[in-house]
Amino acid sequence: MRGLEILNYVFDYEMRQSINDFSQAISSMTTDIFIVMSRKAACFISFLKRNGHISFDGKFVTDRILDFDTVWLDGKNVIIIDDVIVSGTTLFSVIKKLNKANVQSIKVFVLGANEKFFNSSILEYTDSNNEIQNYLQAPYLLLSDAACMRTCSNIVSTFMLDILPYDVDFPKYEFISIPQHLLNQLLACSDWYSYDVSSDLQAKNDIKNVTMLPSERICKKLDREIGLPVSRLGFYKIRLFARQNSKNTKYEVNAVPYFLFNAIAEEDVSSIFDCWFPQLSNKIKSIIAKIRVMQYVIAGKLFKIWENTLDTIMSRRTSLNLNISELFLVFPEEICIEIIDAIDSKLQYNQFMSTIKCANDIEFKADVFVSKIVTRESQTDNIAVLQTRLIEPFTNLFFSKEKESRQIVSKYEKKLLRCHSTNRLLIV
């Protein structure tokens, strides 16, 4: 199953028609900047774009880029794209950033909106003629809460079937063809602990989704390469997506490396960043932006080490290609060049950094964690533990902010979002 065949498989006729209308409406627009919301919408729009279902007459980026300097947006016309609006708080916060950047105009296009929690007044504004307008453009579907959840789930299914990660923040390397026996060797390699985390949908369609965790030896190698004890500062893995080619003789494989910091003090973030990227220290002020850059680079370094393992098994240089277009969706162009250089070169290192600790004294050692879960007898239970750890930040976010914001926005509408005391509820 490839490309738009996946849409026919995942969505019913009515939703496919709505996706067509949504895509055509956006493709007919000309603007300076298209900003697509991360993560799910960005992945879905990239899928549609890659398969020729949608096009953009203007620069195409994600909202992640708003974490960086926004001076370049001054006077620009902007179209924001999302898949499904739930409460509208995320869009509200993005529009607020764009207005602060002094953009000329803003329009919002979405596939659907949750009729239970979304009130369109949250996206109203007063124009230069003192008339009430709305950023949100027709057409879009009004969905029940259940239909909203189902649509979001089906959108994620398109990534699962297209062997793509549900993420925009980390390097994507694609594609390479590997004979099945060599893929099996890679997954059995002693330097990496492999776990099949394929969903039932993926397994049914002969797609492999594998998490590979580094051994102690690899952890130490990465520490030396980075010049930091990253095995104490965060969690990292390689995610592989593989499916058999049309002749069923080889697997098409792409890979995404991840690195996620545990809680880390802001001063340590700035110290590491300024050491690695002295030329960017005056250009990037946001701690969130610095963390995004650092996590991307560390993930890229991890991939280079993993790629050496692949080269050994393949008995040749493989050189999976970094998806540069995806990189430019998340970071400004001038920073993309610095990121690529940092991944491919030795990072500067100051000795004092070896003493850096997590802000809450968490010392998570990947090798210690792995050693507890390598026994086959307990593999199923421990995969659940691993998956729980990976989704924990998102479940915490839902229960601490998103759930409450949905209820409050639905009840009090836009006027509440202007109150300083409720700004903590905005999902940014």
Short mmCIF file of C-alpha atoms in Angstrom, two decimals:
data_model
loop_
_atom_site.label_atom_id
_atom_site.label_comp_id
_atom_site.label_asym_id
_atom_site.label_seq_id
_atom_site.Cartn_x
_atom_site.Cartn_y
_atom_site.Cartn_z
CA MET A 1 0.00 0.00 0.00
CA ARG A 2 1.45 3.33 -1.07
CA GLY A 3 0.59 7.01 -1.13
CA LEU A 4 -3.01 7.95 -1.69
CA GLU A 5 -4.06 4.29 -1.51
CA ILE A 6 -3.58 4.75 2.22
CA LEU A 7 -6.22 7.52 2.30
CA ASN A 8 -8.72 5.21 0.62
CA TYR A 9 -7.90 2.48 3.12
CA VAL A 10 -8.06 4.62 6.27
CA PHE A 11 -10.87 7.13 5.63
CA ASP A 12 -14.49 6.68 4.57
CA TYR A 13 -15.85 8.36 1.43
CA GLU A 14 -17.27 11.40 3.22
CA MET A 15 -14.02 12.18 5.03
CA ARG A 16 -11.99 11.68 1.83
CA GLN A 17 -14.21 14.26 0.13
CA SER A 18 -13.65 16.65 3.03
CA ILE A 19 -9.89 16.10 2.78
CA ASN A 20 -10.10 16.86 -0.95
CA ASP A 21 -12.03 20.09 -0.29
CA PHE A 22 -9.57 21.05 2.46
CA SER A 23 -6.56 20.37 0.20
CA GLN A 24 -8.03 22.20 -2.79
CA ALA A 25 -8.91 25.26 -0.72
CA ILE A 26 -5.32 25.52 0.52
CA SER A 27 -3.78 24.75 -2.89
CA SER A 28 -5.78 27.60 -4.44
CA MET A 29 -4.33 30.16 -2.02
CA THR A 30 -1.30 32.39 -2.56
CA THR A 31 0.41 33.85 0.47
CA ASP A 32 3.85 34.65 1.86
CA ILE A 33 3.97 32.00 4.59
CA PHE A 34 2.05 28.78 5.24
CA ILE A 35 2.45 27.71 8.87
CA VAL A 36 1.27 24.19 9.67
CA MET A 37 0.70 23.17 13.28
CA SER A 38 2.94 20.55 14.88
CA ARG A 39 2.99 17.62 15.27
CA LYS A 40 0.06 15.64 13.87
CA ALA A 41 -1.13 18.23 11.37
CA ALA A 42 2.42 18.82 10.11
CA CYS A 43 2.95 15.10 9.54
CA PHE A 44 -0.41 14.74 7.76
CA ILE A 45 0.11 17.78 5.54
CA SER A 46 3.61 16.53 4.66
CA PHE A 47 2.05 13.20 3.69
CA LEU A 48 -0.50 14.95 1.44
CA LYS A 49 2.18 17.19 -0.07
CA ARG A 50 4.57 14.32 -0.75
CA ASN A 51 1.82 12.44 -2.58
CA GLY A 52 0.74 15.40 -4.71
CA HIS A 53 -2.59 15.88 -2.93
CA ILE A 54 -1.86 19.43 -1.78
CA SER A 55 0.48 22.22 -2.92
CA PHE A 56 1.69 25.54 -1.54
CA ASP A 57 2.16 28.83 -3.37
CA GLY A 58 4.38 30.32 -0.66
CA LYS A 59 6.95 29.37 1.96
CA PHE A 60 5.94 26.27 3.96
CA VAL A 61 7.04 25.87 7.62
CA THR A 62 5.72 24.59 10.96
CA ASP A 63 4.80 26.58 14.05
CA ARG A 64 8.04 25.35 15.68
CA ILE A 65 9.81 28.10 13.80
CA LEU A 66 8.02 30.67 15.96
CA ASP A 67 10.29 29.69 18.86
CA PHE A 68 13.06 31.55 17.01
CA ASP A 69 13.47 35.17 15.92
CA THR A 70 10.28 36.31 14.17
CA VAL A 71 11.50 39.62 12.73
CA TRP A 72 11.34 38.12 9.23
CA LEU A 73 7.54 37.81 9.58
CA ASP A 74 6.99 41.57 9.77
CA GLY A 75 4.47 42.62 7.11
CA LYS A 76 3.95 39.07 5.82
CA ASN A 77 0.62 37.45 4.91
CA VAL A 78 0.24 34.16 6.77
CA ILE A 79 -2.03 31.12 6.45
CA ILE A 80 -2.16 28.75 9.43
CA ILE A 81 -3.09 25.11 8.76
CA ASP A 82 -4.31 22.58 11.31
CA ASP A 83 -6.03 19.23 11.04
CA VAL A 84 -8.63 19.26 13.83
CA ILE A 85 -9.33 22.04 16.34
CA VAL A 86 -10.32 20.81 19.78
CA SER A 87 -10.52 23.87 22.05
CA GLY A 88 -8.64 26.36 19.88
CA THR A 89 -6.17 27.43 22.57
CA THR A 90 -3.12 26.35 20.59
CA LEU A 91 -4.23 28.31 17.53
CA PHE A 92 -5.03 31.29 19.74
CA SER A 93 -1.48 31.32 21.12
CA VAL A 94 0.06 31.03 17.64
CA ILE A 95 -2.08 33.89 16.34
CA LYS A 96 -1.00 35.93 19.34
CA LYS A 97 2.68 35.33 18.45
CA LEU A 98 2.06 36.27 14.82
CA ASN A 99 0.28 39.49 15.73
CA LYS A 100 3.17 40.34 18.05
CA ALA A 101 5.49 39.80 15.05
CA ASN A 102 3.41 42.41 13.17
CA VAL A 103 2.21 40.18 10.30
CA GLN A 104 -0.03 41.80 7.68
CA SER A 105 -2.84 39.23 7.66
CA ILE A 106 -3.77 35.82 9.09
CA LYS A 107 -6.12 33.15 7.78
CA VAL A 108 -6.75 29.73 9.35
CA PHE A 109 -7.69 26.57 7.46
CA VAL A 110 -8.65 23.36 9.26
CA LEU A 111 -10.14 20.02 8.29
CA GLY A 112 -12.54 19.91 11.24
CA ALA A 113 -13.45 21.33 14.63
CA ASN A 114 -14.76 19.73 17.81
CA GLU A 115 -18.33 20.94 18.21
CA LYS A 116 -18.34 20.15 21.94
CA PHE A 117 -15.29 22.20 22.97
CA PHE A 118 -14.59 24.66 20.15
CA ASN A 119 -16.32 28.03 20.02
CA SER A 120 -15.47 30.00 16.88
CA SER A 121 -15.54 33.29 18.81
CA ILE A 122 -12.09 32.43 20.14
CA LEU A 123 -10.73 33.20 16.65
CA GLU A 124 -12.63 36.44 16.11
CA TYR A 125 -10.89 39.78 15.67
CA THR A 126 -11.77 43.39 14.86
CA ASP A 127 -10.52 44.62 11.48
CA SER A 128 -9.39 48.13 10.48
CA ASN A 129 -13.03 49.09 9.77
CA ASN A 130 -13.97 48.11 13.32
CA GLU A 131 -15.93 45.11 12.05
CA ILE A 132 -15.84 41.65 13.63
CA GLN A 133 -14.08 39.09 11.43
CA ASN A 134 -12.92 35.52 11.99
CA TYR A 135 -9.53 34.06 11.19
CA LEU A 136 -11.10 30.65 10.50
CA GLN A 137 -11.98 30.02 6.85
CA ALA A 138 -14.60 27.72 5.33
CA PRO A 139 -14.94 24.90 4.55
CA TYR A 140 -14.45 22.77 7.65
CA LEU A 141 -16.34 19.97 9.37
CA LEU A 142 -18.04 20.24 12.74
CA LEU A 143 -17.27 16.95 14.45
CA SER A 144 -18.68 15.29 17.53
CA ASP A 145 -16.17 14.53 20.26
CA ALA A 146 -16.14 10.86 19.20
CA ALA A 147 -15.77 11.75 15.49
CA CYS A 148 -12.98 14.16 16.38
CA MET A 149 -11.08 11.43 18.23
CA ARG A 150 -11.68 8.98 15.38
CA THR A 151 -10.44 11.44 12.76
CA CYS A 152 -7.29 12.16 14.76
CA SER A 153 -6.68 8.43 15.16
CA ASN A 154 -7.15 7.83 11.43
CA ILE A 155 -4.73 10.65 10.59
CA VAL A 156 -2.09 8.96 12.76
CA SER A 157 -2.85 5.68 10.94
CA THR A 158 -1.74 7.28 7.66
CA PHE A 159 1.75 7.77 9.14
CA MET A 160 1.83 4.21 10.45
CA LEU A 161 1.05 2.84 7.00
CA ASP A 162 3.42 5.19 5.19
CA ILE A 163 6.32 4.14 7.49
CA LEU A 164 6.73 7.66 8.79
CA PRO A 165 7.26 8.88 12.36
CA TYR A 166 4.65 10.88 14.23
CA ASP A 167 7.15 13.66 14.81
CA VAL A 168 8.74 16.76 13.31
CA ASP A 169 11.42 17.61 15.87
CA PHE A 170 14.09 15.02 15.06
CA PRO A 171 16.18 14.04 12.01
CA LYS A 172 14.52 11.82 9.42
CA TYR A 173 16.75 9.59 7.33
CA GLU A 174 15.23 7.87 4.30
CA PHE A 175 15.29 5.43 2.42
CA ILE A 176 17.53 2.39 2.05
CA SER A 177 16.79 -1.10 0.76
CA ILE A 178 17.97 -3.94 2.98
CA PRO A 179 17.65 -7.70 2.29
CA GLN A 180 15.59 -9.39 4.97
CA HIS A 181 18.47 -11.50 6.32
CA LEU A 182 20.61 -8.37 6.84
CA LEU A 183 17.72 -6.55 8.51
CA ASN A 184 17.41 -9.50 10.88
CA GLN A 185 21.14 -9.26 11.63
CA LEU A 186 20.77 -5.55 12.36
CA LEU A 187 17.92 -6.15 14.79
CA ALA A 188 19.91 -8.89 16.54
CA CYS A 189 23.07 -6.79 16.87
CA SER A 190 24.59 -6.95 20.37
CA ASP A 191 25.26 -3.19 20.46
CA TRP A 192 21.56 -2.36 20.27
CA TYR A 193 18.50 -3.75 22.03
CA SER A 194 15.63 -4.10 19.57
CA TYR A 195 11.92 -4.18 20.34
CA ASP A 196 9.13 -4.66 17.82
CA VAL A 197 6.52 -2.02 18.71
CA SER A 198 4.46 -2.41 15.53
CA SER A 199 0.77 -1.70 15.94
CA ASP A 200 -1.80 -4.28 14.90
CA LEU A 201 -2.52 -2.15 11.83
CA GLN A 202 1.13 -2.12 10.84
CA ALA A 203 1.58 -5.85 11.44
CA LYS A 204 -1.49 -6.57 9.33
CA ASN A 205 0.13 -4.67 6.46
CA ASP A 206 3.60 -6.25 6.88
CA ILE A 207 5.18 -3.10 8.30
CA LYS A 208 7.86 -3.28 10.97
CA ASN A 209 8.10 -0.54 13.60
CA VAL A 210 11.15 -1.19 15.76
CA THR A 211 12.66 0.69 18.69
CA MET A 212 16.43 0.23 19.10
CA LEU A 213 18.04 1.24 22.42
CA PRO A 214 21.81 1.62 22.74
CA SER A 215 23.98 -0.70 24.81
CA GLU A 216 26.33 0.59 27.50
CA ARG A 217 29.18 0.61 24.97
CA ILE A 218 27.19 2.78 22.57
CA CYS A 219 26.13 5.10 25.40
CA LYS A 220 29.76 5.69 26.36
CA LYS A 221 30.72 6.22 22.73
CA LEU A 222 28.00 8.85 22.36
CA ASP A 223 29.14 10.54 25.58
CA ARG A 224 32.65 10.82 24.14
CA GLU A 225 31.38 12.10 20.80
CA ILE A 226 29.15 14.72 22.40
CA GLY A 227 31.57 15.67 25.14
CA LEU A 228 28.77 15.41 27.67
CA PRO A 229 27.35 12.65 29.89
CA VAL A 230 24.16 12.52 27.84
CA SER A 231 23.29 9.09 29.23
CA ARG A 232 22.54 10.96 32.48
CA LEU A 233 20.83 13.92 30.87
CA GLY A 234 18.12 12.26 28.84
CA PHE A 235 16.68 9.34 26.95
CA TYR A 236 17.55 8.31 23.42
CA LYS A 237 16.64 5.67 20.88
CA ILE A 238 16.54 4.85 17.18
CA ARG A 239 13.15 4.18 15.62
CA LEU A 240 13.12 2.08 12.44
CA PHE A 241 10.24 1.83 9.99
CA ALA A 242 10.43 -0.93 7.40
CA ARG A 243 8.18 -2.48 4.77
CA GLN A 244 8.80 -4.95 2.00
CA ASN A 245 9.24 -3.60 -1.50
CA SER A 246 6.90 -4.47 -4.35
CA LYS A 247 8.92 -7.59 -5.21
CA ASN A 248 9.06 -8.72 -1.55
CA THR A 249 12.82 -9.25 -1.86
CA LYS A 250 14.03 -6.37 0.32
CA TYR A 251 12.81 -4.03 3.02
CA GLU A 252 12.56 -0.29 2.49
CA VAL A 253 13.83 1.24 5.72
CA ASN A 254 13.90 4.72 7.15
CA ALA A 255 15.20 5.72 10.56
CA VAL A 256 14.59 8.47 13.09
CA PRO A 257 16.94 9.04 16.04
CA TYR A 258 15.53 10.65 19.18
CA PHE A 259 17.02 12.40 22.17
CA LEU A 260 14.84 13.90 24.91
CA PHE A 261 16.29 15.80 27.84
CA ASN A 262 15.15 15.00 31.32
CA ALA A 263 14.45 18.12 33.38
CA ILE A 264 17.56 20.26 33.00
CA ALA A 265 18.39 23.66 34.48
CA GLU A 266 18.06 26.64 32.13
CA GLU A 267 21.58 27.81 32.94
CA ASP A 268 22.94 24.41 31.89
CA VAL A 269 21.00 24.60 28.62
CA SER A 270 22.54 28.00 27.90
CA SER A 271 26.04 26.85 28.91
CA ILE A 272 25.95 23.84 26.59
CA PHE A 273 24.38 25.78 23.74
CA ASP A 274 26.84 28.68 23.95
CA CYS A 275 29.75 26.24 23.93
CA TRP A 276 28.47 24.30 20.92
CA PHE A 277 27.07 27.22 18.94
CA PRO A 278 28.93 30.42 19.93
CA GLN A 279 27.97 31.97 16.60
CA LEU A 280 24.28 31.49 17.43
CA SER A 281 24.29 32.46 21.11
CA ASN A 282 23.25 36.04 20.34
CA LYS A 283 20.68 34.99 17.72
CA ILE A 284 18.72 32.44 19.76
CA LYS A 285 17.40 33.63 23.11
CA SER A 286 14.54 31.21 23.73
CA ILE A 287 15.38 28.26 25.99
CA ILE A 288 12.83 26.15 24.10
CA ALA A 289 14.54 26.96 20.79
CA LYS A 290 17.96 26.09 22.24
CA ILE A 291 16.66 22.76 23.54
CA ARG A 292 15.14 21.92 20.13
CA VAL A 293 18.46 22.58 18.39
CA MET A 294 20.48 20.60 20.95
CA GLN A 295 18.13 17.61 20.96
CA TYR A 296 18.19 17.51 17.16
CA VAL A 297 22.00 17.57 17.06
CA ILE A 298 22.42 14.90 19.77
CA ALA A 299 19.88 12.71 17.95
CA GLY A 300 21.85 13.19 14.73
CA LYS A 301 25.07 12.17 16.51
CA LEU A 302 23.35 9.04 17.80
CA PHE A 303 22.28 8.20 14.26
CA LYS A 304 25.85 8.49 12.96
CA ILE A 305 26.95 5.87 15.51
CA TRP A 306 24.02 3.61 14.58
CA GLU A 307 24.84 4.08 10.89
CA ASN A 308 28.32 2.65 11.54
CA THR A 309 26.65 -0.50 12.85
CA LEU A 310 24.55 -0.65 9.68
CA ASP A 311 27.64 -0.16 7.50
CA THR A 312 29.37 -3.10 9.23
CA ILE A 313 26.40 -5.39 8.61
CA MET A 314 25.94 -4.22 5.01
CA SER A 315 29.72 -4.43 4.35
CA ARG A 316 29.55 -1.08 2.60
CA ARG A 317 28.93 2.59 3.21
CA THR A 318 25.15 3.07 3.29
CA SER A 319 24.68 6.83 3.79
CA LEU A 320 20.98 7.23 4.50
CA ASN A 321 19.94 10.68 3.37
CA LEU A 322 18.83 13.31 5.87
CA ASN A 323 15.48 14.74 4.81
CA ILE A 324 16.58 18.36 4.44
CA SER A 325 13.12 19.64 3.52
CA GLU A 326 11.76 18.41 6.87
CA LEU A 327 14.64 20.14 8.67
CA PHE A 328 13.70 23.47 7.07
CA LEU A 329 10.13 23.10 8.36
CA VAL A 330 11.34 23.37 11.96
CA PHE A 331 14.38 25.65 11.95
CA PRO A 332 15.28 28.93 10.21
CA GLU A 333 17.47 28.45 7.15
CA GLU A 334 20.63 29.98 8.61
CA ILE A 335 20.35 27.72 11.66
CA CYS A 336 19.81 24.59 9.53
CA ILE A 337 23.31 24.96 8.11
CA GLU A 338 24.80 25.19 11.60
CA ILE A 339 22.85 22.10 12.70
CA ILE A 340 24.06 19.98 9.78
CA ASP A 341 27.64 21.06 10.40
CA ALA A 342 27.34 20.24 14.12
CA ILE A 343 26.04 16.73 13.39
CA ASP A 344 28.92 16.03 11.00
CA SER A 345 31.73 17.55 13.07
CA LYS A 346 33.29 17.25 16.51
CA LEU A 347 31.53 19.51 18.99
CA GLN A 348 33.52 21.86 21.18
CA TYR A 349 33.76 20.71 24.76
CA ASN A 350 34.55 22.46 28.00
CA GLN A 351 35.69 20.24 30.84
CA PHE A 352 33.34 21.84 33.40
CA MET A 353 30.37 20.40 31.54
CA SER A 354 31.08 16.93 32.87
CA THR A 355 29.56 18.11 36.17
CA ILE A 356 26.21 19.13 34.67
CA LYS A 357 23.27 17.41 36.31
CA CYS A 358 19.58 17.32 35.70
CA ALA A 359 17.70 20.11 37.44
CA ASN A 360 15.77 17.69 39.64
CA ASP A 361 18.74 15.34 40.17
CA ILE A 362 17.29 12.69 37.87
CA GLU A 363 20.16 10.54 36.63
CA PHE A 364 18.64 8.28 34.02
CA LYS A 365 21.20 5.88 32.59
CA ALA A 366 20.01 4.34 29.34
CA ASP A 367 22.26 1.31 29.77
CA VAL A 368 20.95 0.60 33.29
CA PHE A 369 17.39 0.94 32.08
CA VAL A 370 18.03 -1.38 29.15
CA SER A 371 19.70 -4.01 31.32
CA LYS A 372 16.43 -4.41 33.16
CA ILE A 373 14.37 -5.15 30.07
CA VAL A 374 16.45 -7.36 27.80
CA THR A 375 15.11 -10.73 28.97
CA ARG A 376 12.71 -12.20 26.44
CA GLU A 377 10.39 -13.53 29.14
CA SER A 378 9.50 -10.04 30.31
CA GLN A 379 9.79 -8.28 26.95
CA THR A 380 6.06 -7.62 26.51
CA ASP A 381 5.62 -6.06 29.95
CA ASN A 382 8.75 -3.99 29.62
CA ILE A 383 7.82 -2.68 26.19
CA ALA A 384 4.71 -1.35 27.90
CA VAL A 385 6.96 0.32 30.50
CA LEU A 386 9.09 1.82 27.72
CA GLN A 387 6.05 3.08 25.82
CA THR A 388 4.60 4.55 29.00
CA ARG A 389 7.82 6.50 29.57
CA LEU A 390 7.75 7.82 26.01
CA ILE A 391 4.14 9.05 26.13
CA GLU A 392 4.26 10.26 29.74
CA PRO A 393 5.00 13.91 28.81
CA PHE A 394 1.95 13.97 26.54
CA THR A 395 -0.44 12.39 29.04
CA ASN A 396 0.84 14.76 31.72
CA LEU A 397 0.25 17.69 29.37
CA PHE A 398 -3.29 16.54 28.66
CA PHE A 399 -4.32 16.17 32.27
CA SER A 400 -2.45 19.23 33.58
CA LYS A 401 -3.40 21.72 30.85
CA GLU A 402 -5.31 20.56 27.78
CA LYS A 403 -8.27 18.93 29.55
CA GLU A 404 -8.82 21.94 31.77
CA SER A 405 -8.40 24.41 28.92
CA ARG A 406 -11.03 22.63 26.84
CA GLN A 407 -13.59 22.87 29.59
CA ILE A 408 -12.85 26.50 30.51
CA VAL A 409 -12.68 27.80 26.94
CA SER A 410 -15.92 26.03 26.08
CA LYS A 411 -17.61 27.66 29.06
CA TYR A 412 -16.16 31.18 29.09
CA GLU A 413 -15.06 31.63 25.46
CA LYS A 414 -12.38 34.05 24.27
CA LYS A 415 -12.64 36.69 27.00
CA LEU A 416 -11.10 34.31 29.52
CA LEU A 417 -7.99 33.78 27.39
CA ARG A 418 -7.20 37.46 27.69
CA CYS A 419 -6.84 37.06 31.46
CA HIS A 420 -3.25 36.73 32.63
CA SER A 421 -4.24 34.13 35.22
CA THR A 422 -5.40 31.72 32.52
CA ASN A 423 -2.40 32.04 30.21
CA ARG A 424 -0.91 28.93 31.84
CA LEU A 425 -3.61 26.90 30.09
CA LEU A 426 -2.49 27.82 26.59
CA ILE A 427 -0.78 24.89 24.91
CA VAL A 428 2.33 26.38 23.34
#
